[in-house]
Amino acid sequence: MSAENHRLVILGSMDEFVNLVELAKKRGIYTIVCDGYEDGPAKAHADKAYLEDVRHIDAIAEICKKEQADGIIASFSDLLAECMIDIADAAGLPSYLKPEGEKFLREKPLMKQMFQELGIASPRYKKIYFDTLDDDFSDMAFPCVIKPVNGYGSHGVFVANSIDDVRARFQSTAGQSTFDYLMAEEYNDGQEFNIMTWIVDGQAHIISIADREKKAFEEGEIPQVVRCAYPSPLTAELQDEAASIATRIAGYVGLENGPLCIQAFYREGEGLAVCEAAGRIFGYEHELVTLGSGLSIEELLLDCVYDKPAAKARVLAHSPLFETHAAGLYFHGRDGEVADTSAIDELGTLPGVVEYLPFYRPGDAISHERGAKPYVARYYVTGSSRESVDALSHTIMDQASVLDPDGNELLLRTAATAR
């Protein structure tokens, strides 16, 4: 079938999908964007759009059949990837992963079981129930990270220093998943990485290894990502171990060709300990791979659907040792009315800042309600060396400011954490 006859359903319409839609259209592919956001930016670029919650699997499967779609793709979030895989299965469309494999990348007890069976180091964990907390924690050491079993993103995740902390927040966190128990995972304070891989014929190839730098702004809160820097100086040292881990996971879940990303910790002399694995590309970072290496994740995703030999060629020609260094800086804020963004706006004009995105403007109200914008502002920076990227990151993190009408600071302070 020629590209002009392809009809592609793209699950997801937010900003990160605009480029995917545009690149698909340049290939002559008819694009059909579908999700529950009425004003999703990608819908304005698509040939056709549907307003339908991505969790309505059967309804979107019927849309695929009605539109005579021959492909479906999504990425950048666990929810979208999981729903895409389920919809593809229901609609009889090809997908890089089947639902029975995807469940090991979504349900944390199954994921931990998989790590154990594969001999992959992972932080120690236990299932915990509200009525048996004292017994459940009898052989666990605090602090612990408490997680919903199959929640999305970091919703409900927190750091507990005692059983009382767990008891106080148990029900609100349990409300983020479909299970009546939670996962307690012993806290790992090692260096953290986001590792992107692409599986080719069952073998993992490293796309990138990035330093994932975090900061806890309040006691008991899960540390928030403040910077991701590409490539990590430890890329050459860790890439073989990371590829071996990803290959084993891919074999377990039945992934032959497609994306597999992992979050992992590292302490010198101990190797990698995997926190989680995901059958999709990390969201607010895939652009940094393109900035650093020139590899287009969107083109790779399209090739995964329509041109597997081209996808293979792109991956095999790629090196995770980027010539250009890049970093994403993520600024978090407290609730309040925004009055003055002049400081962050000015920093967005500095040499080396290749993209500046303020999520709030004067007159807007920062909110942490569910569905609210994840950050106050985001910067993408590049440089010829890690040192230059670190220096620019320090400047921005030290000088960034957003004020309310009374002149109070709304940004949570993010002193640079470059290693």
PDB file of N, CA, C and O in Angstrom, residues 242-307:
ATOM      1  N   ALA A 242      22.862  -1.819  30.320  1.00  0.00           N
ATOM      2  CA  ALA A 242      21.494  -1.362  30.078  1.00  0.00           C
ATOM      3  C   ALA A 242      20.859  -2.108  28.918  1.00  0.00           C
ATOM      4  O   ALA A 242      19.681  -2.499  28.983  1.00  0.00           O
ATOM      5  N   ALA A 243      21.614  -2.340  27.853  1.00  0.00           N
ATOM      6  CA  ALA A 243      21.083  -3.054  26.693  1.00  0.00           C
ATOM      7  C   ALA A 243      20.760  -4.501  27.051  1.00  0.00           C
ATOM      8  O   ALA A 243      19.747  -5.054  26.595  1.00  0.00           O
ATOM      9  N   SER A 244      21.593  -5.124  27.870  1.00  0.00           N
ATOM     10  CA  SER A 244      21.336  -6.498  28.297  1.00  0.00           C
ATOM     11  C   SER A 244      20.051  -6.582  29.107  1.00  0.00           C
ATOM     12  O   SER A 244      19.232  -7.503  28.909  1.00  0.00           O
ATOM     13  N   ILE A 245      19.849  -5.638  30.011  1.00  0.00           N
ATOM     14  CA  ILE A 245      18.637  -5.622  30.824  1.00  0.00           C
ATOM     15  C   ILE A 245      17.405  -5.447  29.946  1.00  0.00           C
ATOM     16  O   ILE A 245      16.406  -6.173  30.068  1.00  0.00           O
ATOM     17  N   ALA A 246      17.444  -4.471  29.044  1.00  0.00           N
ATOM     18  CA  ALA A 246      16.295  -4.198  28.183  1.00  0.00           C
ATOM     19  C   ALA A 246      15.996  -5.377  27.261  1.00  0.00           C
ATOM     20  O   ALA A 246      14.826  -5.680  26.994  1.00  0.00           O
ATOM     21  N   THR A 247      17.024  -6.059  26.783  1.00  0.00           N
ATOM     22  CA  THR A 247      16.814  -7.219  25.915  1.00  0.00           C
ATOM     23  C   THR A 247      16.083  -8.323  26.659  1.00  0.00           C
ATOM     24  O   THR A 247      15.170  -8.967  26.123  1.00  0.00           O
ATOM     25  N   ARG A 248      16.485  -8.553  27.921  1.00  0.00           N
ATOM     26  CA  ARG A 248      15.800  -9.583  28.713  1.00  0.00           C
ATOM     27  C   ARG A 248      14.340  -9.228  28.967  1.00  0.00           C
ATOM     28  O   ARG A 248      13.448 -10.084  28.881  1.00  0.00           O
ATOM     29  N   ILE A 249      14.076  -7.965  29.272  1.00  0.00           N
ATOM     30  CA  ILE A 249      12.691  -7.535  29.496  1.00  0.00           C
ATOM     31  C   ILE A 249      11.878  -7.683  28.219  1.00  0.00           C
ATOM     32  O   ILE A 249      10.742  -8.179  28.235  1.00  0.00           O
ATOM     33  N   ALA A 250      12.446  -7.269  27.096  1.00  0.00           N
ATOM     34  CA  ALA A 250      11.738  -7.361  25.819  1.00  0.00           C
ATOM     35  C   ALA A 250      11.374  -8.805  25.503  1.00  0.00           C
ATOM     36  O   ALA A 250      10.255  -9.094  25.047  1.00  0.00           O
ATOM     37  N   GLY A 251      12.285  -9.729  25.753  1.00  0.00           N
ATOM     38  CA  GLY A 251      11.997 -11.134  25.507  1.00  0.00           C
ATOM     39  C   GLY A 251      10.888 -11.655  26.388  1.00  0.00           C
ATOM     40  O   GLY A 251      10.046 -12.450  25.952  1.00  0.00           O
ATOM     41  N   TYR A 252      10.854 -11.185  27.618  1.00  0.00           N
ATOM     42  CA  TYR A 252       9.839 -11.643  28.578  1.00  0.00           C
ATOM     43  C   TYR A 252       8.444 -11.196  28.167  1.00  0.00           C
ATOM     44  O   TYR A 252       7.469 -11.954  28.289  1.00  0.00           O
ATOM     45  N   VAL A 253       8.329  -9.947  27.683  1.00  0.00           N
ATOM     46  CA  VAL A 253       7.006  -9.394  27.363  1.00  0.00           C
ATOM     47  C   VAL A 253       6.624  -9.614  25.896  1.00  0.00           C
ATOM     48  O   VAL A 253       5.517  -9.245  25.491  1.00  0.00           O
ATOM     49  N   GLY A 254       7.529 -10.191  25.106  1.00  0.00           N
ATOM     50  CA  GLY A 254       7.203 -10.471  23.710  1.00  0.00           C
ATOM     51  C   GLY A 254       7.349  -9.285  22.789  1.00  0.00           C
ATOM     52  O   GLY A 254       6.642  -9.183  21.782  1.00  0.00           O
ATOM     53  N   LEU A 255       8.287  -8.393  23.080  1.00  0.00           N
ATOM     54  CA  LEU A 255       8.530  -7.209  22.258  1.00  0.00           C
ATOM     55  C   LEU A 255       9.704  -7.481  21.316  1.00  0.00           C
ATOM     56  O   LEU A 255      10.843  -7.596  21.754  1.00  0.00           O
ATOM     57  N   GLU A 256       9.417  -7.567  20.033  1.00  0.00           N
ATOM     58  CA  GLU A 256      10.449  -7.866  19.034  1.00  0.00           C
ATOM     59  C   GLU A 256      11.016  -6.611  18.388  1.00  0.00           C
ATOM     60  O   GLU A 256      12.208  -6.531  18.106  1.00  0.00           O
ATOM     61  N   ASN A 257      10.152  -5.630  18.122  1.00  0.00           N
ATOM     62  CA  ASN A 257      10.576  -4.399  17.454  1.00  0.00           C
ATOM     63  C   ASN A 257       9.743  -3.241  17.978  1.00  0.00           C
ATOM     64  O   ASN A 257       8.525  -3.205  17.763  1.00  0.00           O
ATOM     65  N   GLY A 258      10.378  -2.330  18.684  1.00  0.00           N
ATOM     66  CA  GLY A 258       9.644  -1.188  19.207  1.00  0.00           C
ATOM     67  C   GLY A 258      10.312  -0.588  20.431  1.00  0.00           C
ATOM     68  O   GLY A 258      11.389  -1.029  20.851  1.00  0.00           O
ATOM     69  N   PRO A 259       9.684   0.422  21.040  1.00  0.00           N
ATOM     70  CA  PRO A 259      10.304   1.156  22.143  1.00  0.00           C
ATOM     71  C   PRO A 259      10.205   0.429  23.474  1.00  0.00           C
ATOM     72  O   PRO A 259       9.204  -0.216  23.785  1.00  0.00           O
ATOM     73  N   LEU A 260      11.259   0.553  24.266  1.00  0.00           N
ATOM     74  CA  LEU A 260      11.261   0.073  25.647  1.00  0.00           C
ATOM     75  C   LEU A 260      12.173   0.995  26.440  1.00  0.00           C
ATOM     76  O   LEU A 260      13.364   1.116  26.128  1.00  0.00           O
ATOM     77  N   CYS A 261      11.623   1.642  27.440  1.00  0.00           N
ATOM     78  CA  CYS A 261      12.396   2.577  28.243  1.00  0.00           C
ATOM     79  C   CYS A 261      12.395   2.143  29.700  1.00  0.00           C
ATOM     80  O   CYS A 261      11.431   1.543  30.174  1.00  0.00           O
ATOM     81  N   ILE A 262      13.469   2.437  30.389  1.00  0.00           N
ATOM     82  CA  ILE A 262      13.574   2.037  31.784  1.00  0.00           C
ATOM     83  C   ILE A 262      14.120   3.186  32.622  1.00  0.00           C
ATOM     84  O   ILE A 262      14.885   4.030  32.141  1.00  0.00           O
ATOM     85  N   GLN A 263      13.684   3.245  33.880  1.00  0.00           N
ATOM     86  CA  GLN A 263      14.269   4.130  34.869  1.00  0.00           C
ATOM     87  C   GLN A 263      15.107   3.270  35.798  1.00  0.00           C
ATOM     88  O   GLN A 263      14.647   2.214  36.254  1.00  0.00           O
ATOM     89  N   ALA A 264      16.325   3.707  36.063  1.00  0.00           N
ATOM     90  CA  ALA A 264      17.243   2.880  36.837  1.00  0.00           C
ATOM     91  C   ALA A 264      18.108   3.738  37.746  1.00  0.00           C
ATOM     92  O   ALA A 264      18.303   4.932  37.509  1.00  0.00           O
ATOM     93  N   PHE A 265      18.628   3.096  38.799  1.00  0.00           N
ATOM     94  CA  PHE A 265      19.550   3.729  39.736  1.00  0.00           C
ATOM     95  C   PHE A 265      20.921   3.067  39.607  1.00  0.00           C
ATOM     96  O   PHE A 265      21.034   1.907  39.201  1.00  0.00           O
ATOM     97  N   TYR A 266      21.942   3.824  40.002  1.00  0.00           N
ATOM     98  CA  TYR A 266      23.299   3.292  39.909  1.00  0.00           C
ATOM     99  C   TYR A 266      24.130   3.769  41.100  1.00  0.00           C
ATOM    100  O   TYR A 266      24.117   4.953  41.456  1.00  0.00           O
ATOM    101  N   ARG A 267      24.798   2.806  41.707  1.00  0.00           N
ATOM    102  CA  ARG A 267      25.852   3.114  42.667  1.00  0.00           C
ATOM    103  C   ARG A 267      27.122   2.437  42.178  1.00  0.00           C
ATOM    104  O   ARG A 267      27.101   1.288  41.737  1.00  0.00           O
ATOM    105  N   GLU A 268      28.219   3.142  42.288  1.00  0.00           N
ATOM    106  CA  GLU A 268      29.482   2.606  41.791  1.00  0.00           C
ATOM    107  C   GLU A 268      29.779   1.272  42.460  1.00  0.00           C
ATOM    108  O   GLU A 268      29.688   1.117  43.670  1.00  0.00           O
ATOM    109  N   GLY A 269      30.092   0.296  41.639  1.00  0.00           N
ATOM    110  CA  GLY A 269      30.421  -1.029  42.134  1.00  0.00           C
ATOM    111  C   GLY A 269      29.225  -1.939  42.298  1.00  0.00           C
ATOM    112  O   GLY A 269      29.390  -3.129  42.577  1.00  0.00           O
ATOM    113  N   GLU A 270      28.004  -1.417  42.123  1.00  0.00           N
ATOM    114  CA  GLU A 270      26.804  -2.226  42.315  1.00  0.00           C
ATOM    115  C   GLU A 270      26.036  -2.479  41.025  1.00  0.00           C
ATOM    116  O   GLU A 270      25.161  -3.334  40.983  1.00  0.00           O
ATOM    117  N   GLY A 271      26.325  -1.733  39.970  1.00  0.00           N
ATOM    118  CA  GLY A 271      25.583  -1.898  38.728  1.00  0.00           C
ATOM    119  C   GLY A 271      24.228  -1.212  38.787  1.00  0.00           C
ATOM    120  O   GLY A 271      23.896  -0.501  39.739  1.00  0.00           O
ATOM    121  N   LEU A 272      23.424  -1.437  37.746  1.00  0.00           N
ATOM    122  CA  LEU A 272      22.122  -0.796  37.636  1.00  0.00           C
ATOM    123  C   LEU A 272      21.060  -1.556  38.418  1.00  0.00           C
ATOM    124  O   LEU A 272      21.030  -2.782  38.410  1.00  0.00           O
ATOM    125  N   ALA A 273      20.190  -0.817  39.077  1.00  0.00           N
ATOM    126  CA  ALA A 273      18.994  -1.375  39.716  1.00  0.00           C
ATOM    127  C   ALA A 273      17.798  -0.719  39.043  1.00  0.00           C
ATOM    128  O   ALA A 273      17.658   0.506  39.073  1.00  0.00           O
ATOM    129  N   VAL A 274      16.952  -1.521  38.423  1.00  0.00           N
ATOM    130  CA  VAL A 274      15.857  -0.986  37.621  1.00  0.00           C
ATOM    131  C   VAL A 274      14.658  -0.681  38.504  1.00  0.00           C
ATOM    132  O   VAL A 274      14.197  -1.544  39.255  1.00  0.00           O
ATOM    133  N   CYS A 275      14.150   0.535  38.401  1.00  0.00           N
ATOM    134  CA  CYS A 275      12.955   0.939  39.132  1.00  0.00           C
ATOM    135  C   CYS A 275      11.700   0.527  38.368  1.00  0.00           C
ATOM    136  O   CYS A 275      10.841  -0.163  38.899  1.00  0.00           O
ATOM    137  N   GLU A 276      11.603   0.935  37.106  1.00  0.00           N
ATOM    138  CA  GLU A 276      10.440   0.619  36.304  1.00  0.00           C
ATOM    139  C   GLU A 276      10.846   0.482  34.837  1.00  0.00           C
ATOM    140  O   GLU A 276      11.858   1.032  34.406  1.00  0.00           O
ATOM    141  N   ALA A 277      10.011  -0.230  34.080  1.00  0.00           N
ATOM    142  CA  ALA A 277      10.167  -0.347  32.633  1.00  0.00           C
ATOM    143  C   ALA A 277       8.866   0.073  31.979  1.00  0.00           C
ATOM    144  O   ALA A 277       7.787  -0.098  32.552  1.00  0.00           O
ATOM    145  N   ALA A 278       8.938   0.628  30.771  1.00  0.00           N
ATOM    146  CA  ALA A 278       7.745   1.127  30.090  1.00  0.00           C
ATOM    147  C   ALA A 278       7.826   0.825  28.600  1.00  0.00           C
ATOM    148  O   ALA A 278       8.897   0.965  27.994  1.00  0.00           O
ATOM    149  N   GLY A 279       6.706   0.451  28.035  1.00  0.00           N
ATOM    150  CA  GLY A 279       6.652   0.147  26.608  1.00  0.00           C
ATOM    151  C   GLY A 279       6.310   1.361  25.778  1.00  0.00           C
ATOM    152  O   GLY A 279       5.407   1.326  24.947  1.00  0.00           O
ATOM    153  N   ARG A 280       7.026   2.421  25.969  1.00  0.00           N
ATOM    154  CA  ARG A 280       6.801   3.664  25.218  1.00  0.00           C
ATOM    155  C   ARG A 280       8.031   4.552  25.363  1.00  0.00           C
ATOM    156  O   ARG A 280       8.958   4.245  26.128  1.00  0.00           O
ATOM    157  N   ILE A 281       8.038   5.651  24.625  1.00  0.00           N
ATOM    158  CA  ILE A 281       9.117   6.626  24.714  1.00  0.00           C
ATOM    159  C   ILE A 281       8.769   7.657  25.783  1.00  0.00           C
ATOM    160  O   ILE A 281       7.630   8.109  25.889  1.00  0.00           O
ATOM    161  N   PHE A 282       9.751   8.042  26.593  1.00  0.00           N
ATOM    162  CA  PHE A 282       9.522   9.064  27.609  1.00  0.00           C
ATOM    163  C   PHE A 282       9.035  10.361  26.953  1.00  0.00           C
ATOM    164  O   PHE A 282       9.535  10.782  25.914  1.00  0.00           O
ATOM    165  N   GLY A 283       8.090  11.026  27.600  1.00  0.00           N
ATOM    166  CA  GLY A 283       7.361  12.124  26.993  1.00  0.00           C
ATOM    167  C   GLY A 283       8.095  13.428  26.845  1.00  0.00           C
ATOM    168  O   GLY A 283       8.530  13.781  25.761  1.00  0.00           O
ATOM    169  N   TYR A 284       8.236  14.181  27.948  1.00  0.00           N
ATOM    170  CA  TYR A 284       8.767  15.530  27.841  1.00  0.00           C
ATOM    171  C   TYR A 284      10.281  15.547  27.633  1.00  0.00           C
ATOM    172  O   TYR A 284      10.947  16.476  28.035  1.00  0.00           O
ATOM    173  N   GLU A 285      10.797  14.516  26.996  1.00  0.00           N
ATOM    174  CA  GLU A 285      12.242  14.468  26.788  1.00  0.00           C
ATOM    175  C   GLU A 285      12.644  14.023  25.389  1.00  0.00           C
ATOM    176  O   GLU A 285      13.800  14.176  25.015  1.00  0.00           O
ATOM    177  N   HIS A 286      11.729  13.451  24.625  1.00  0.00           N
ATOM    178  CA  HIS A 286      12.166  12.861  23.363  1.00  0.00           C
ATOM    179  C   HIS A 286      12.772  13.905  22.435  1.00  0.00           C
ATOM    180  O   HIS A 286      13.639  13.595  21.624  1.00  0.00           O
ATOM    181  N   GLU A 287      12.348  15.180  22.589  1.00  0.00           N
ATOM    182  CA  GLU A 287      12.943  16.227  21.761  1.00  0.00           C
ATOM    183  C   GLU A 287      14.433  16.407  22.054  1.00  0.00           C
ATOM    184  O   GLU A 287      15.203  16.813  21.183  1.00  0.00           O
ATOM    185  N   LEU A 288      14.845  16.108  23.280  1.00  0.00           N
ATOM    186  CA  LEU A 288      16.251  16.260  23.641  1.00  0.00           C
ATOM    187  C   LEU A 288      17.129  15.256  22.906  1.00  0.00           C
ATOM    188  O   LEU A 288      18.292  15.531  22.620  1.00  0.00           O
ATOM    189  N   VAL A 289      16.575  14.090  22.603  1.00  0.00           N
ATOM    190  CA  VAL A 289      17.305  13.115  21.801  1.00  0.00           C
ATOM    191  C   VAL A 289      17.566  13.687  20.410  1.00  0.00           C
ATOM    192  O   VAL A 289      18.676  13.576  19.860  1.00  0.00           O
ATOM    193  N   THR A 290      16.546  14.323  19.828  1.00  0.00           N
ATOM    194  CA  THR A 290      16.708  14.931  18.507  1.00  0.00           C
ATOM    195  C   THR A 290      17.706  16.075  18.554  1.00  0.00           C
ATOM    196  O   THR A 290      18.570  16.194  17.674  1.00  0.00           O
ATOM    197  N   LEU A 291      17.614  16.917  19.586  1.00  0.00           N
ATOM    198  CA  LEU A 291      18.545  18.038  19.705  1.00  0.00           C
ATOM    199  C   LEU A 291      19.980  17.562  19.860  1.00  0.00           C
ATOM    200  O   LEU A 291      20.905  18.170  19.325  1.00  0.00           O
ATOM    201  N   GLY A 292      20.172  16.481  20.598  1.00  0.00           N
ATOM    202  CA  GLY A 292      21.524  16.011  20.857  1.00  0.00           C
ATOM    203  C   GLY A 292      22.119  15.162  19.762  1.00  0.00           C
ATOM    204  O   GLY A 292      23.330  15.191  19.520  1.00  0.00           O
ATOM    205  N   SER A 293      21.266  14.379  19.082  1.00  0.00           N
ATOM    206  CA  SER A 293      21.801  13.392  18.137  1.00  0.00           C
ATOM    207  C   SER A 293      21.271  13.525  16.718  1.00  0.00           C
ATOM    208  O   SER A 293      21.839  12.938  15.785  1.00  0.00           O
ATOM    209  N   GLY A 294      20.176  14.248  16.537  1.00  0.00           N
ATOM    210  CA  GLY A 294      19.564  14.350  15.219  1.00  0.00           C
ATOM    211  C   GLY A 294      18.549  13.258  14.923  1.00  0.00           C
ATOM    212  O   GLY A 294      17.855  13.312  13.902  1.00  0.00           O
ATOM    213  N   LEU A 295      18.431  12.252  15.807  1.00  0.00           N
ATOM    214  CA  LEU A 295      17.476  11.175  15.584  1.00  0.00           C
ATOM    215  C   LEU A 295      16.065  11.675  15.885  1.00  0.00           C
ATOM    216  O   LEU A 295      15.783  12.128  16.990  1.00  0.00           O
ATOM    217  N   SER A 296      15.152  11.549  14.904  1.00  0.00           N
ATOM    218  CA  SER A 296      13.772  11.960  15.096  1.00  0.00           C
ATOM    219  C   SER A 296      12.970  10.798  15.665  1.00  0.00           C
ATOM    220  O   SER A 296      12.787   9.777  15.003  1.00  0.00           O
ATOM    221  N   ILE A 297      12.488  10.961  16.893  1.00  0.00           N
ATOM    222  CA  ILE A 297      11.669   9.926  17.509  1.00  0.00           C
ATOM    223  C   ILE A 297      10.349   9.781  16.756  1.00  0.00           C
ATOM    224  O   ILE A 297       9.827   8.669  16.586  1.00  0.00           O
ATOM    225  N   GLU A 298       9.790  10.891  16.281  1.00  0.00           N
ATOM    226  CA  GLU A 298       8.541  10.824  15.526  1.00  0.00           C
ATOM    227  C   GLU A 298       8.698  10.004  14.246  1.00  0.00           C
ATOM    228  O   GLU A 298       7.822   9.185  13.908  1.00  0.00           O
ATOM    229  N   GLU A 299       9.778  10.227  13.519  1.00  0.00           N
ATOM    230  CA  GLU A 299      10.016   9.443  12.301  1.00  0.00           C
ATOM    231  C   GLU A 299      10.171   7.965  12.650  1.00  0.00           C
ATOM    232  O   GLU A 299       9.692   7.083  11.926  1.00  0.00           O
ATOM    233  N   LEU A 300      10.841   7.691  13.757  1.00  0.00           N
ATOM    234  CA  LEU A 300      11.039   6.315  14.189  1.00  0.00           C
ATOM    235  C   LEU A 300       9.708   5.656  14.528  1.00  0.00           C
ATOM    236  O   LEU A 300       9.460   4.489  14.188  1.00  0.00           O
ATOM    237  N   LEU A 301       8.815   6.385  15.202  1.00  0.00           N
ATOM    238  CA  LEU A 301       7.499   5.845  15.532  1.00  0.00           C
ATOM    239  C   LEU A 301       6.690   5.555  14.272  1.00  0.00           C
ATOM    240  O   LEU A 301       6.007   4.526  14.181  1.00  0.00           O
ATOM    241  N   LEU A 302       6.756   6.447  13.295  1.00  0.00           N
ATOM    242  CA  LEU A 302       6.042   6.213  12.040  1.00  0.00           C
ATOM    243  C   LEU A 302       6.617   5.014  11.300  1.00  0.00           C
ATOM    244  O   LEU A 302       5.876   4.192  10.738  1.00  0.00           O
ATOM    245  N   ASP A 303       7.945   4.900  11.287  1.00  0.00           N
ATOM    246  CA  ASP A 303       8.575   3.736  10.647  1.00  0.00           C
ATOM    247  C   ASP A 303       8.176   2.443  11.347  1.00  0.00           C
ATOM    248  O   ASP A 303       8.042   1.397  10.706  1.00  0.00           O
ATOM    249  N   CYS A 304       7.999   2.509  12.669  1.00  0.00           N
ATOM    250  CA  CYS A 304       7.597   1.319  13.430  1.00  0.00           C
ATOM    251  C   CYS A 304       6.261   0.774  12.930  1.00  0.00           C
ATOM    252  O   CYS A 304       6.021  -0.434  12.954  1.00  0.00           O
ATOM    253  N   VAL A 305       5.394   1.678  12.444  1.00  0.00           N
ATOM    254  CA  VAL A 305       4.090   1.269  11.928  1.00  0.00           C
ATOM    255  C   VAL A 305       4.177   0.848  10.465  1.00  0.00           C
ATOM    256  O   VAL A 305       3.627  -0.187  10.070  1.00  0.00           O
ATOM    257  N   TYR A 306       4.894   1.639   9.636  1.00  0.00           N
ATOM    258  CA  TYR A 306       4.783   1.461   8.188  1.00  0.00           C
ATOM    259  C   TYR A 306       6.067   1.046   7.463  1.00  0.00           C
ATOM    260  O   TYR A 306       6.011   0.687   6.292  1.00  0.00           O
ATOM    261  N   ASP A 307       7.209   1.115   8.127  1.00  0.00           N
ATOM    262  CA  ASP A 307       8.453   0.807   7.407  1.00  0.00           C
ATOM    263  C   ASP A 307       9.486   0.266   8.393  1.00  0.00           C
ATOM    264  O   ASP A 307      10.441   0.949   8.758  1.00  0.00           O
TER     265      ASP A 307
END
